[in-house]
CSV table of C-alpha atoms in Angstrom, one decimal:
chain,number,residue,atom,x,y,z
A,1,MET,CA,93.0,181.0,114.9
A,2,CYS,CA,90.1,182.8,113.2
A,3,ARG,CA,88.5,182.5,109.8
A,4,PHE,CA,87.6,185.3,107.4
A,5,ILE,CA,86.2,186.2,104.0
A,6,LEU,CA,86.9,189.2,101.7
A,7,TYR,CA,84.5,189.8,98.8
A,8,ARG,CA,84.5,192.4,96.0
A,9,GLY,CA,82.4,192.1,92.8
A,10,ALA,CA,78.8,192.2,91.6
A,11,GLU,CA,76.3,193.4,94.1
A,12,THR,CA,75.2,190.6,96.4
A,13,LEU,CA,73.7,189.9,99.7
A,14,MET,CA,76.2,188.6,102.3
A,15,TYR,CA,73.9,185.8,103.3
A,16,PRO,CA,74.9,183.2,100.6
A,17,LEU,CA,78.6,183.4,101.4
A,18,LEU,CA,78.0,183.2,105.1
A,19,TYR,CA,75.1,180.7,105.3
A,20,ASP,CA,74.2,179.1,101.9
A,21,ALA,CA,77.7,178.0,100.8
A,22,GLU,CA,78.5,174.4,101.8
A,23,ASN,CA,81.5,175.7,103.7
A,24,GLY,CA,80.3,179.3,104.3
A,25,LEU,CA,81.7,181.3,107.2
A,26,VAL,CA,79.0,180.3,109.6
A,27,ALA,CA,79.7,176.6,108.9
A,28,GLN,CA,83.4,177.4,109.5
A,29,SER,CA,82.5,179.0,112.9
A,30,LYS,CA,81.2,175.6,113.9
A,31,ASN,CA,83.5,173.2,112.1
A,32,ALA,CA,86.5,174.8,110.3
A,33,GLN,CA,88.0,172.3,107.8
A,34,LYS,CA,91.6,173.8,107.6
A,35,ARG,CA,92.6,174.0,111.2
A,36,LYS,CA,93.2,171.6,114.0
A,37,LYS,CA,90.7,173.2,116.4
A,38,PRO,CA,87.5,173.6,114.4
A,39,LEU,CA,85.6,176.0,116.6
A,40,ASN,CA,85.5,179.7,116.1
A,41,ALA,CA,82.8,180.8,118.5
A,42,ASP,CA,84.3,183.9,120.3
A,43,GLY,CA,82.4,186.5,118.3
A,44,PHE,CA,82.1,187.6,114.7
A,45,GLY,CA,82.1,190.8,112.6
A,46,LEU,CA,80.9,192.2,109.3
A,47,GLY,CA,82.3,195.3,107.5
A,48,TRP,CA,80.7,196.4,104.3
A,49,TYR,CA,80.7,199.4,101.9
A,50,THR,CA,77.3,200.8,101.1
A,51,GLY,CA,77.9,202.0,97.6
A,52,HIS,CA,75.7,205.1,97.9
A,53,GLY,CA,78.5,207.7,97.9
A,54,ASP,CA,79.7,207.1,101.5
A,55,PRO,CA,83.3,205.9,101.4
A,56,GLU,CA,83.3,204.8,105.0
A,57,PRO,CA,82.2,201.2,105.7
A,58,ALA,CA,79.6,200.1,108.2
A,59,THR,CA,80.5,197.5,110.8
A,60,PHE,CA,78.6,195.1,113.0
A,61,VAL,CA,80.3,193.0,115.6
A,62,ASN,CA,79.1,190.9,118.5
A,63,VAL,CA,80.5,188.4,121.0
A,64,ASP,CA,77.9,185.7,120.2
A,65,PRO,CA,78.9,182.6,118.1
A,66,ALA,CA,78.0,183.5,114.5
A,67,TRP,CA,75.5,180.6,114.2
A,68,SER,CA,73.3,181.9,117.1
A,69,ASN,CA,72.9,185.6,116.3
A,70,ARG,CA,69.7,186.3,114.5
A,71,ASN,CA,70.7,189.9,113.8
A,72,LEU,CA,73.7,188.6,111.8
A,73,ALA,CA,71.3,186.5,109.6
A,74,MET,CA,69.0,189.4,109.2
A,75,ILE,CA,71.6,191.9,108.1
A,76,ALA,CA,73.3,189.4,105.9
A,77,GLY,CA,70.0,188.6,104.2
A,78,LYS,CA,68.8,192.1,103.7
A,79,VAL,CA,71.8,194.4,103.0
A,80,PRO,CA,73.3,194.3,99.4
A,81,THR,CA,76.9,195.3,98.9
A,82,ARG,CA,79.7,195.0,96.3
A,83,HIS,CA,82.4,194.8,98.9
A,84,PHE,CA,82.5,193.3,102.3
A,85,PHE,CA,84.7,191.6,105.0
A,86,ALA,CA,83.4,188.9,107.4
A,87,HIS,CA,85.2,187.3,110.3
A,88,VAL,CA,84.6,184.7,113.0
A,89,ARG,CA,86.9,184.7,116.0
A,90,ASP,CA,88.8,182.2,118.0
A,91,ALA,CA,90.2,184.3,120.9
A,92,SER,CA,93.9,183.9,121.6
A,93,VAL,CA,94.9,183.2,125.2
A,94,GLY,CA,94.9,186.4,127.3
A,95,MET,CA,92.7,188.3,124.8
A,96,PRO,CA,89.1,188.3,126.2
A,97,VAL,CA,85.9,187.8,124.3
A,98,SER,CA,84.6,191.4,123.9
A,99,GLN,CA,83.1,193.5,121.2
A,100,ALA,CA,86.2,195.7,121.2
A,101,ASN,CA,88.3,192.7,120.3
A,102,CYS,CA,86.1,191.6,117.4
A,103,HIS,CA,87.2,192.1,113.8
A,104,PRO,CA,87.0,193.8,111.4
A,105,PHE,CA,88.5,197.0,112.8
A,106,SER,CA,87.8,200.3,110.9
A,107,PHE,CA,88.9,203.8,110.6
A,108,GLY,CA,87.7,206.2,107.9
A,109,ARG,CA,87.5,204.3,104.7
A,110,TYR,CA,89.7,201.4,105.9
A,111,LEU,CA,88.8,197.9,107.1
A,112,PHE,CA,91.3,195.5,108.7
A,113,MET,CA,91.2,191.9,109.8
A,114,HIS,CA,93.7,189.4,111.1
A,115,ASN,CA,93.7,185.6,111.1
A,116,GLY,CA,96.5,184.3,113.3
A,117,ARG,CA,98.5,185.4,116.3
A,118,LEU,CA,101.7,187.2,117.2
A,119,ASP,CA,103.2,184.8,119.7
A,120,ARG,CA,104.6,186.4,122.9
A,121,PHE,CA,102.7,189.6,122.2
A,122,ASP,CA,103.1,190.7,125.8
A,123,SER,CA,106.9,190.8,125.4
A,124,PHE,CA,106.7,193.6,122.8
A,125,LYS,CA,103.3,195.1,123.3
A,126,ARG,CA,104.6,198.1,125.2
A,127,ALA,CA,107.4,198.7,122.7
A,128,LEU,CA,104.8,198.6,119.9
A,129,GLN,CA,102.7,201.2,121.7
A,130,LYS,CA,105.7,203.5,122.1
A,131,GLU,CA,106.1,203.4,118.3
A,132,LEU,CA,102.5,204.7,117.8
A,133,SER,CA,101.5,208.3,117.4
A,134,ASP,CA,98.8,209.7,119.8
A,135,GLU,CA,96.3,209.4,117.0
A,136,ALA,CA,97.1,205.7,116.3
A,137,PHE,CA,97.2,204.9,120.0
A,138,GLY,CA,93.7,206.4,120.3
A,139,LEU,CA,92.3,203.9,117.8
A,140,ILE,CA,92.9,201.0,120.2
A,141,GLU,CA,89.8,200.1,122.2
A,142,GLY,CA,90.6,196.4,123.0
A,143,ASN,CA,93.7,194.5,123.8
A,144,THR,CA,94.4,192.3,120.8
A,145,ASP,CA,97.6,192.0,118.9
A,146,SER,CA,95.4,192.4,115.8
A,147,GLU,CA,94.1,195.9,116.7
A,148,HIS,CA,97.5,197.0,117.6
A,149,ALA,CA,98.7,195.9,114.2
A,150,PHE,CA,95.9,197.9,112.6
A,151,ALA,CA,96.9,201.0,114.6
A,152,LEU,CA,100.5,200.5,113.4
A,153,PHE,CA,99.2,200.1,109.8
A,154,MET,CA,97.3,203.4,110.0
A,155,ASP,CA,100.4,205.2,111.4
A,156,THR,CA,102.5,203.7,108.6
A,157,LEU,CA,100.0,204.9,106.1
A,158,GLY,CA,100.1,208.4,107.6
A,159,PHE,CA,96.3,208.3,108.2
A,160,LYS,CA,95.8,209.3,104.5
A,161,THR,CA,92.1,209.7,103.7
A,162,GLU,CA,92.9,208.4,100.2
A,163,CYS,CA,95.9,206.4,98.9
A,164,THR,CA,97.1,204.5,95.9
A,165,PRO,CA,97.1,200.7,95.9
A,166,GLN,CA,100.9,200.9,96.0
A,167,GLU,CA,100.9,203.1,99.1
A,168,MET,CA,98.5,200.8,100.8
A,169,GLU,CA,100.6,197.7,99.9
A,170,GLN,CA,103.8,199.4,101.1
A,171,ALA,CA,102.2,200.4,104.4
A,172,LEU,CA,101.1,196.8,105.0
A,173,LEU,CA,104.5,195.4,104.2
A,174,HIS,CA,106.2,198.0,106.4
A,175,THR,CA,103.8,197.1,109.2
A,176,ILE,CA,104.8,193.5,109.1
A,177,GLU,CA,108.5,194.5,108.9
A,178,LYS,CA,108.1,196.7,112.0
A,179,ILE,CA,106.3,193.9,113.9
A,180,MET,CA,109.1,191.5,113.0
A,181,TRP,CA,111.7,194.0,114.2
A,182,LEU,CA,109.9,194.6,117.5
A,183,ARG,CA,109.7,190.8,118.0
A,184,GLN,CA,113.3,190.4,117.2
A,185,ARG,CA,114.3,193.1,119.6
A,186,ALA,CA,112.2,191.6,122.4
A,187,GLY,CA,113.6,188.1,121.8
A,188,ALA,CA,110.2,186.8,120.7
A,189,ASP,CA,111.6,184.0,118.6
A,190,THR,CA,108.4,181.8,118.5
A,191,ASN,CA,106.0,181.8,115.5
A,192,ALA,CA,104.1,184.7,114.2
A,193,PHE,CA,101.0,183.9,112.1
A,194,ILE,CA,100.2,187.0,110.0
A,195,ASN,CA,97.2,186.6,107.7
A,196,PHE,CA,96.3,190.3,107.4
A,197,ALA,CA,93.5,191.7,105.3
A,198,VAL,CA,92.9,195.4,104.5
A,199,SER,CA,90.8,197.5,102.1
A,200,ASP,CA,90.1,201.1,101.4
A,201,GLY,CA,86.8,200.3,99.7
A,202,GLU,CA,88.4,200.2,96.2
A,203,HIS,CA,91.4,197.8,96.6
A,204,MET,CA,91.9,194.9,98.9
A,205,LEU,CA,95.1,193.1,100.1
A,206,ALA,CA,95.7,190.0,102.1
A,207,THR,CA,98.8,188.2,103.3
A,208,ARG,CA,99.6,184.6,104.1
A,209,PHE,CA,102.7,184.7,106.3
A,210,ASN,CA,104.4,183.1,109.2
A,211,SER,CA,107.9,183.5,110.7
A,212,ASP,CA,108.7,179.8,111.3
A,213,HIS,CA,109.7,178.1,108.1
A,214,SER,CA,109.2,174.7,109.6
A,215,VAL,CA,105.4,175.4,110.1
A,216,GLN,CA,102.7,176.1,107.6
A,217,PRO,CA,101.0,179.5,107.8
A,218,ALA,CA,97.3,179.7,108.4
A,219,SER,CA,95.3,178.6,105.4
A,220,LEU,CA,94.3,181.1,102.7
A,221,PHE,CA,92.6,180.7,99.3
A,222,MET,CA,91.4,182.9,96.5
A,223,ALA,CA,88.9,182.7,93.7
A,224,HIS,CA,87.7,184.8,90.8
A,225,GLY,CA,84.4,183.8,89.2
A,226,VAL,CA,80.6,184.4,88.9
A,227,THR,CA,78.6,183.6,92.1
A,228,ILE,CA,75.3,181.8,91.7
A,229,CYS,CA,72.8,182.0,94.5
A,230,ASN,CA,69.5,180.2,94.1
A,231,GLN,CA,67.4,177.5,95.7
A,232,ASP,CA,70.2,175.0,95.2
A,233,GLY,CA,72.5,177.0,97.4
A,234,PHE,CA,75.7,178.9,96.5
A,235,LYS,CA,77.9,177.9,93.6
A,236,LEU,CA,80.8,179.5,91.7
A,237,LYS,CA,81.6,179.3,88.0
A,238,ARG,CA,84.2,180.6,85.7
A,239,ALA,CA,83.3,184.0,84.2
A,240,LYS,CA,82.6,184.2,80.5
A,241,ALA,CA,83.3,187.3,78.4
A,242,GLY,CA,81.1,190.1,79.5
A,243,GLU,CA,80.1,188.6,82.9
A,244,THR,CA,80.9,190.4,86.1
A,245,ALA,CA,83.1,188.2,88.2
A,246,ALA,CA,83.7,188.4,91.9
A,247,ALA,CA,87.0,188.3,93.7
A,248,MET,CA,87.1,186.4,97.0
A,249,ILE,CA,89.9,185.8,99.5
A,250,CYS,CA,88.9,183.3,102.1
A,251,SER,CA,90.6,181.3,104.9
A,252,GLU,CA,88.9,178.2,103.4
A,253,PRO,CA,87.2,177.5,100.1
A,254,LEU,CA,83.5,178.1,100.3
A,255,THR,CA,82.7,175.3,97.9
A,256,ALA,CA,84.1,171.9,97.0
A,257,GLN,CA,84.9,173.1,93.4
A,258,LYS,CA,88.6,172.6,93.8
A,259,SER,CA,89.5,173.8,90.4
A,260,LEU,CA,88.1,177.2,91.1
A,261,TRP,CA,89.9,177.9,94.3
A,262,GLN,CA,93.6,178.6,94.3
A,263,LYS,CA,95.7,178.2,97.4
A,264,VAL,CA,97.7,181.2,98.4
A,265,GLU,CA,101.3,180.2,98.7
A,266,ARG,CA,103.2,180.6,102.0
A,267,ASN,CA,104.6,184.1,102.6
A,268,HIS,CA,102.7,185.6,99.7
A,269,LEU,CA,100.6,188.7,99.3
A,270,VAL,CA,97.3,188.8,97.3
A,271,ARG,CA,96.3,192.0,95.7
A,272,SER,CA,93.2,193.0,93.7
A,273,LEU,CA,93.8,194.3,90.2
A,274,PRO,CA,92.0,197.1,88.2
A,275,ASP,CA,90.1,194.5,86.2
A,276,GLY,CA,88.7,192.9,89.4
A,277,SER,CA,90.8,189.8,89.4
A,278,LEU,CA,93.4,188.8,91.9
A,279,GLU,CA,97.1,188.0,91.8
A,280,GLN,CA,99.5,186.7,94.4
A,281,VAL,CA,103.1,187.7,94.7
A,282,PRO,CA,106.0,186.7,97.0
A,283,LEU,CA,105.9,188.7,100.3
A,284,THR,CA,109.5,189.9,100.4
A,285,LEU,CA,110.7,191.1,103.8
A,286,PRO,CA,114.2,192.1,104.9
A,287,GLN,CA,116.4,189.5,106.5
A,288,GLN,CA,116.7,189.8,110.2
A,289,ALA,CA,120.0,191.6,110.0
A,290,ASP,CA,118.4,194.2,107.7
A,291,LEU,CA,115.7,194.9,110.2
A,292,ARG,CA,118.2,196.8,112.2
A,293,ARG,CA,117.4,199.8,110.0
A,294,TYR,CA,114.5,200.4,112.4
A,295,TRP,CA,116.8,200.8,115.4
């Protein structure tokens, strides 16, 4: 499974969260702490919002391991942003290492990432494609379950150029519902790990979900605080009155400051709030019998 970071807050370079933090994303690409297989070397991606009146994010993806790409270090160390996504990939079986398969995926103002896998994707891939509009099908350039999920999300959202936080959240939940229905109809009764992340440049959402209650979902943590980047590295502290805090959602804590990182509970959704903070709420999906409303 992959590892990712979502950041929104005070303007910052991406470099400290990727490289300087003791468990930054580049460190996780070499030796992830919260998964059995520690290597995430099958490519990487950045997506960031520029903040100069352009609502559409820039993206940079490559098939190199994150630790070996000098352009990643250069961009991360020179480009300031208030909101970015970053992802390191561990390719699932049957999903080749290619730029088209690297996250984050984007369309218009939206960014989308996935940490996890939809087991037995081949058994319902064609059925999912049949559910897509021509516009959504045209978004797909690779062959991952993740990019198909993004296309389904955009269809569910109706390809709106702007949406409310509630509309984006409902579209994400309905996307997961539709995936569960397709899996049920195809007899795909193995696990589905669905840690999705999405943003429209103003609001961000992430899920920690899996379909097998006997297995833990992929890890996910969140933090809200002031980031400190200096010669001593990257640190996080609680915000005082008047300080601009950053909201971060990460596959793994970036620092060892355990009191500042909150684990996202299983089958929960994390949403950003108007004041810049984060909250997690139960991710409530219909029971299997109720999924028949999609038939």
